[in-house]
mmCIF file of C-alpha atoms in Angstrom:
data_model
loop_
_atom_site.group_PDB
_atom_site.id
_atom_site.type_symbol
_atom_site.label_atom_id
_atom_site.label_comp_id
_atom_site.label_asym_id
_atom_site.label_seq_id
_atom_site.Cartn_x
_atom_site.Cartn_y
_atom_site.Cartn_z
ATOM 1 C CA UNK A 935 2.360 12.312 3.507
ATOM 2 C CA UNK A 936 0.369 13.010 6.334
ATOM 3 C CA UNK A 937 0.833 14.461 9.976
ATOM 4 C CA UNK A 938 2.194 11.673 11.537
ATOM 5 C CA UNK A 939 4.341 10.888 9.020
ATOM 6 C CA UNK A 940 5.724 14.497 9.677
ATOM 7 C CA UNK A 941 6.099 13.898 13.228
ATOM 8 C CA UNK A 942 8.200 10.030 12.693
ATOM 9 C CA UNK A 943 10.492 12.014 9.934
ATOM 10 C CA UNK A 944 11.134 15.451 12.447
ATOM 11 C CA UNK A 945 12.035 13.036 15.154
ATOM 12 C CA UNK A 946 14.375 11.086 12.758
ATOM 13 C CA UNK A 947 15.569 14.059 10.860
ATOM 14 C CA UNK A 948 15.428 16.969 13.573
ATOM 15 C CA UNK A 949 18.421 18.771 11.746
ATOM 16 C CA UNK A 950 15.653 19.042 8.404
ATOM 17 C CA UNK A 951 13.173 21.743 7.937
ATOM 18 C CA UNK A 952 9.698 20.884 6.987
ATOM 19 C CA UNK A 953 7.110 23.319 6.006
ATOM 20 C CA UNK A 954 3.811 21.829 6.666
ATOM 21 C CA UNK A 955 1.181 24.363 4.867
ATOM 22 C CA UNK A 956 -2.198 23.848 2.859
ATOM 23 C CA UNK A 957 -1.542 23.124 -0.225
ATOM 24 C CA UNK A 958 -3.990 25.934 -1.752
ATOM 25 C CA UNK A 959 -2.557 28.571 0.035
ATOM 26 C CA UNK A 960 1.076 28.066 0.288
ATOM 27 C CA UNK A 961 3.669 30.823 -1.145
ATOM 28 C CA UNK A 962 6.636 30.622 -0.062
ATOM 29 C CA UNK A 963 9.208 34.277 -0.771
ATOM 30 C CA UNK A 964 12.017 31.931 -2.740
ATOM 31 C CA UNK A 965 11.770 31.035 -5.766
ATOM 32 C CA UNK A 966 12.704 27.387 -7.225
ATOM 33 C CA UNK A 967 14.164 25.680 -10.356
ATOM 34 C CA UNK A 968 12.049 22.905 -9.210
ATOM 35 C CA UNK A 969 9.164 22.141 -7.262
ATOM 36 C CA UNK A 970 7.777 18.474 -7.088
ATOM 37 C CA UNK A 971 4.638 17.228 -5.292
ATOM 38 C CA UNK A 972 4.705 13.607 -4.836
ATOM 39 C CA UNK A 973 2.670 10.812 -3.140
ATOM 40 C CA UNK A 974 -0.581 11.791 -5.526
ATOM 41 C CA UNK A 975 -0.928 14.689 -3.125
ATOM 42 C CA UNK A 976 -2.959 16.568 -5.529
ATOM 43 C CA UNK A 977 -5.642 14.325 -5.304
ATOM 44 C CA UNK A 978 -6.606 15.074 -1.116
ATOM 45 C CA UNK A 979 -7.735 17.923 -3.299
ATOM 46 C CA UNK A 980 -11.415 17.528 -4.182
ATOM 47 C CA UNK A 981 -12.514 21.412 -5.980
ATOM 48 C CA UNK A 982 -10.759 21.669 -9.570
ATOM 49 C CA UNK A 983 -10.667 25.336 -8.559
ATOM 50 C CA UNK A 984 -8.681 24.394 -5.429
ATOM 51 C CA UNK A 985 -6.277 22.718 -7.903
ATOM 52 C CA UNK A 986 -6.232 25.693 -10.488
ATOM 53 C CA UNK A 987 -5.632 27.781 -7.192
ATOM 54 C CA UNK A 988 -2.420 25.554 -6.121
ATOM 55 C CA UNK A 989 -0.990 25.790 -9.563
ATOM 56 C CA UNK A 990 -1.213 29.616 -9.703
ATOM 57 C CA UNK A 991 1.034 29.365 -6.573
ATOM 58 C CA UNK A 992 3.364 27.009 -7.616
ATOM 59 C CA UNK A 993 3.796 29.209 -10.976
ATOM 60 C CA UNK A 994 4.785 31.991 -8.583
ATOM 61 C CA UNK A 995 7.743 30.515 -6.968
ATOM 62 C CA UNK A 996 8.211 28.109 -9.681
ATOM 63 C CA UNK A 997 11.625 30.118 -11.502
ATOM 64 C CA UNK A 998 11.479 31.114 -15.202
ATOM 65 C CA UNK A 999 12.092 27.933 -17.838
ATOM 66 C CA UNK A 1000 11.556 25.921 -14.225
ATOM 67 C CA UNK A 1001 9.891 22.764 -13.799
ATOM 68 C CA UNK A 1002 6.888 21.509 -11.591
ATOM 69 C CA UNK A 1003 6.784 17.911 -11.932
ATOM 70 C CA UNK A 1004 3.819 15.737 -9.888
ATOM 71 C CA UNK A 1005 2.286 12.861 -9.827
ATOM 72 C CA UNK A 1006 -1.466 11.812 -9.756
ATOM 73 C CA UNK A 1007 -3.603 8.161 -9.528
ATOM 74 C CA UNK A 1008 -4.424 6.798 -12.989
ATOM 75 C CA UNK A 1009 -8.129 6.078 -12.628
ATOM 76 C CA UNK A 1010 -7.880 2.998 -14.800
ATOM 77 C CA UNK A 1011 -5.144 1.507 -12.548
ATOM 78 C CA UNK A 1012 -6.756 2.093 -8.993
ATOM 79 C CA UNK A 1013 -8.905 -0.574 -7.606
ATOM 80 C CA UNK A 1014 -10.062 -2.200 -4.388
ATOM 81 C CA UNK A 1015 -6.747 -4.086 -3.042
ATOM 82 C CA UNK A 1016 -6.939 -6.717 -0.167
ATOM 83 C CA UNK A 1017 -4.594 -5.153 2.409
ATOM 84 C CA UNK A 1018 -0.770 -5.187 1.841
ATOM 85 C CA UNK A 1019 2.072 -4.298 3.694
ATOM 86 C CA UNK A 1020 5.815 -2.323 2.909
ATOM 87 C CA UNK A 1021 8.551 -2.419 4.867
ATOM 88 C CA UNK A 1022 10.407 0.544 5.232
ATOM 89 C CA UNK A 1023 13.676 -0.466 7.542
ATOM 90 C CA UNK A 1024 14.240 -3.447 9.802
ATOM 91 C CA UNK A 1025 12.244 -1.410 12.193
ATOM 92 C CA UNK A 1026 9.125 0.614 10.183
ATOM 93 C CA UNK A 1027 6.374 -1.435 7.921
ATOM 94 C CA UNK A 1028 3.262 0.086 6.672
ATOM 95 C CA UNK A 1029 -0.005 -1.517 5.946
ATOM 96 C CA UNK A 1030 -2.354 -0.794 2.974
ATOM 97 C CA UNK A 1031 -5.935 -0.737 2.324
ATOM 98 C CA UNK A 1032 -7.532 0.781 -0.943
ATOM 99 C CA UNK A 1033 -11.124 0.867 -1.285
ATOM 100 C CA UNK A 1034 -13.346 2.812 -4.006
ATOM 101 C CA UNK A 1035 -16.614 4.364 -1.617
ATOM 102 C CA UNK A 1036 -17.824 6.110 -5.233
ATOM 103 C CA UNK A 1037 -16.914 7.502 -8.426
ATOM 104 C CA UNK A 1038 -13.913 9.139 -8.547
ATOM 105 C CA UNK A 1039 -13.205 8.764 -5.423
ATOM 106 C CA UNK A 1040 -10.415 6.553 -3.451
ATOM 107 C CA UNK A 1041 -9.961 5.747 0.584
ATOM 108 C CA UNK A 1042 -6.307 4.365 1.103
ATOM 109 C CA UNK A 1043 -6.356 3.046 4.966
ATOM 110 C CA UNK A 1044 -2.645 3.088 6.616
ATOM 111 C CA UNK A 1045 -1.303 1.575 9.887
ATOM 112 C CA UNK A 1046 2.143 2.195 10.671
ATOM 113 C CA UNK A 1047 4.265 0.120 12.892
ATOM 114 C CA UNK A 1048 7.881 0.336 14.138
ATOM 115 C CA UNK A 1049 9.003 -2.653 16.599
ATOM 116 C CA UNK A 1050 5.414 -4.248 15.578
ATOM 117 C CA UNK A 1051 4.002 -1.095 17.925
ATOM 118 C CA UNK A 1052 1.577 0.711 16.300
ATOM 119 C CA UNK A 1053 2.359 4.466 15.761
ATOM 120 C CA UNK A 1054 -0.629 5.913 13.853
ATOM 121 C CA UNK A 1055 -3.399 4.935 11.633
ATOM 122 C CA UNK A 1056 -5.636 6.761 9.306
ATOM 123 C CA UNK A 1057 -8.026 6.895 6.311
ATOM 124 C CA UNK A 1058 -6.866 9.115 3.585
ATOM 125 C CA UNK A 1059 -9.556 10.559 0.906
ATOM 126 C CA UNK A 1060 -8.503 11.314 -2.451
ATOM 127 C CA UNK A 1061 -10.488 12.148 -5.612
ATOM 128 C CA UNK A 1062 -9.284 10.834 -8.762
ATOM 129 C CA UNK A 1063 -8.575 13.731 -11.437
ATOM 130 C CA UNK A 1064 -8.806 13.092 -15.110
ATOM 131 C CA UNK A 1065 -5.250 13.618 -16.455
ATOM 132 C CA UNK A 1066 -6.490 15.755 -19.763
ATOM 133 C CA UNK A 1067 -8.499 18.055 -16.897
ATOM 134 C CA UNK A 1068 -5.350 18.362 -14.824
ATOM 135 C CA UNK A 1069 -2.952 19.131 -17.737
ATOM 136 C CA UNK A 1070 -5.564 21.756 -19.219
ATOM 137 C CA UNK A 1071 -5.490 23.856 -15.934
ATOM 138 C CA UNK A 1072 -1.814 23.712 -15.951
ATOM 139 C CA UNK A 1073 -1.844 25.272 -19.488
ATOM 140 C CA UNK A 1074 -4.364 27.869 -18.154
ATOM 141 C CA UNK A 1075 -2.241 28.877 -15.251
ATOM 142 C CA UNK A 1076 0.561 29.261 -17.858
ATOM 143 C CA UNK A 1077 2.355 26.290 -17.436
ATOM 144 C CA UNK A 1078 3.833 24.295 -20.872
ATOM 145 C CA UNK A 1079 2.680 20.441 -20.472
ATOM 146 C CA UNK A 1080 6.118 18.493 -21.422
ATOM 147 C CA UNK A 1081 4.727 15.310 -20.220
ATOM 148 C CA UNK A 1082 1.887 13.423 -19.173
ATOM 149 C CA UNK A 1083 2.064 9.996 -19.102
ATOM 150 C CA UNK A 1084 0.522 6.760 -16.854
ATOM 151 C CA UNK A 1085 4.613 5.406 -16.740
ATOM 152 C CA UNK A 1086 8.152 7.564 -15.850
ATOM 153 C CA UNK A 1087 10.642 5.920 -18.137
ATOM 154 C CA UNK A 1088 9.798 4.840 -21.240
ATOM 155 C CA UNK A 1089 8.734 1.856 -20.711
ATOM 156 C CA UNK A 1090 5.497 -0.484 -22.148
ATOM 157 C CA UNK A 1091 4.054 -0.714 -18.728
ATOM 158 C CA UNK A 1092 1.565 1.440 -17.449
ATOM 159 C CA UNK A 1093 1.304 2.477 -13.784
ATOM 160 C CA UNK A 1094 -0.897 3.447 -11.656
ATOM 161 C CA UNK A 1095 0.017 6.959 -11.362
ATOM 162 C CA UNK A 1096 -0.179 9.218 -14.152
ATOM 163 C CA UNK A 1097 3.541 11.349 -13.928
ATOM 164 C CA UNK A 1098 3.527 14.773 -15.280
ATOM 165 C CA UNK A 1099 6.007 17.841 -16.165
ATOM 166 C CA UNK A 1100 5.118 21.195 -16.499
ATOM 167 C CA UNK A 1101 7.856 24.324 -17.542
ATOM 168 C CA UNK A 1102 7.102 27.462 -16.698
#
């Protein structure tokens, strides 16, 4: 999800390409049955028109009757957190901070350690997008909104991500 992450999975998986790229200007020549962003990656995007701007793209490459399925945080479900950690493998565990510095707006603080070493740490900033806004410039880019829900399966629990599906 971030650059160093990049560098621990290219030295792991050297035999995988990764396209590293900004987000808002990224078009790759191929087009796709399916593209997925993950991670809430859409929210290290502040500007709604940066967002409207990434969704044009990802309608170009994004094959007729395809699907662009992402995730982003459910602003009812994120909330200060006393640090926690993951582990990964025997070897890689990641610690967790989330704090809330303002309205709409998240800092998620991760270390991450293999052999107890730390590798990297960083602050991420995201800003928390209102699901209805999100799905609306999807519509306007000329995407069809299939889902858009706060849980994957169907399920009674809420999460803390909101999951959505777009055709094109």
């Amino acid at each position: 999800f971030s650059a160093g992450m990049i560098d621990i999975a290219r030295q792991r998986n050297p035999e995988i390409p990764y396209d590293v790229a900004d987000m808002i200007t990224y078009r790759p020549e191929a087009r796709y049955d399916l593209v997925t962003c993950t991670g809430d990656a859409l929210n290290h995007i502040a500007a709604l028109s940066d967002v409207e701007q990434i969704f044009r793209n990802v309608r170009s490459y994004t094959a007729e009757g395809g699907y662009f399925i992402f995730d982003i945080l459910n602003e009812n479900e994120v909330s200060t957190s006393e640090p926690f950690e993951m582990d990964f493998s025997d070897t890689v565990r990641v610690w967790f901070q989330m704090t809330r510095p303002g309205n709409k707006q998240v800092n998620l603080k991760i270390r991450v350690y293999e052999q107890d070493a730390l590798q990297f740490e960083e602050i991420i900033r995201e800003t928390v997008h209102a699901p209805t806004t999100i799905c609306n410039l999807l519509r306007k880019t000329g995407f069809e909104v299939v889902k858009c829900e706060n849980r994957l399966l169907d399920t009674n629990n809420p999460g803390t991500t909101w999951f959505i599906i777009a055709r094109r």
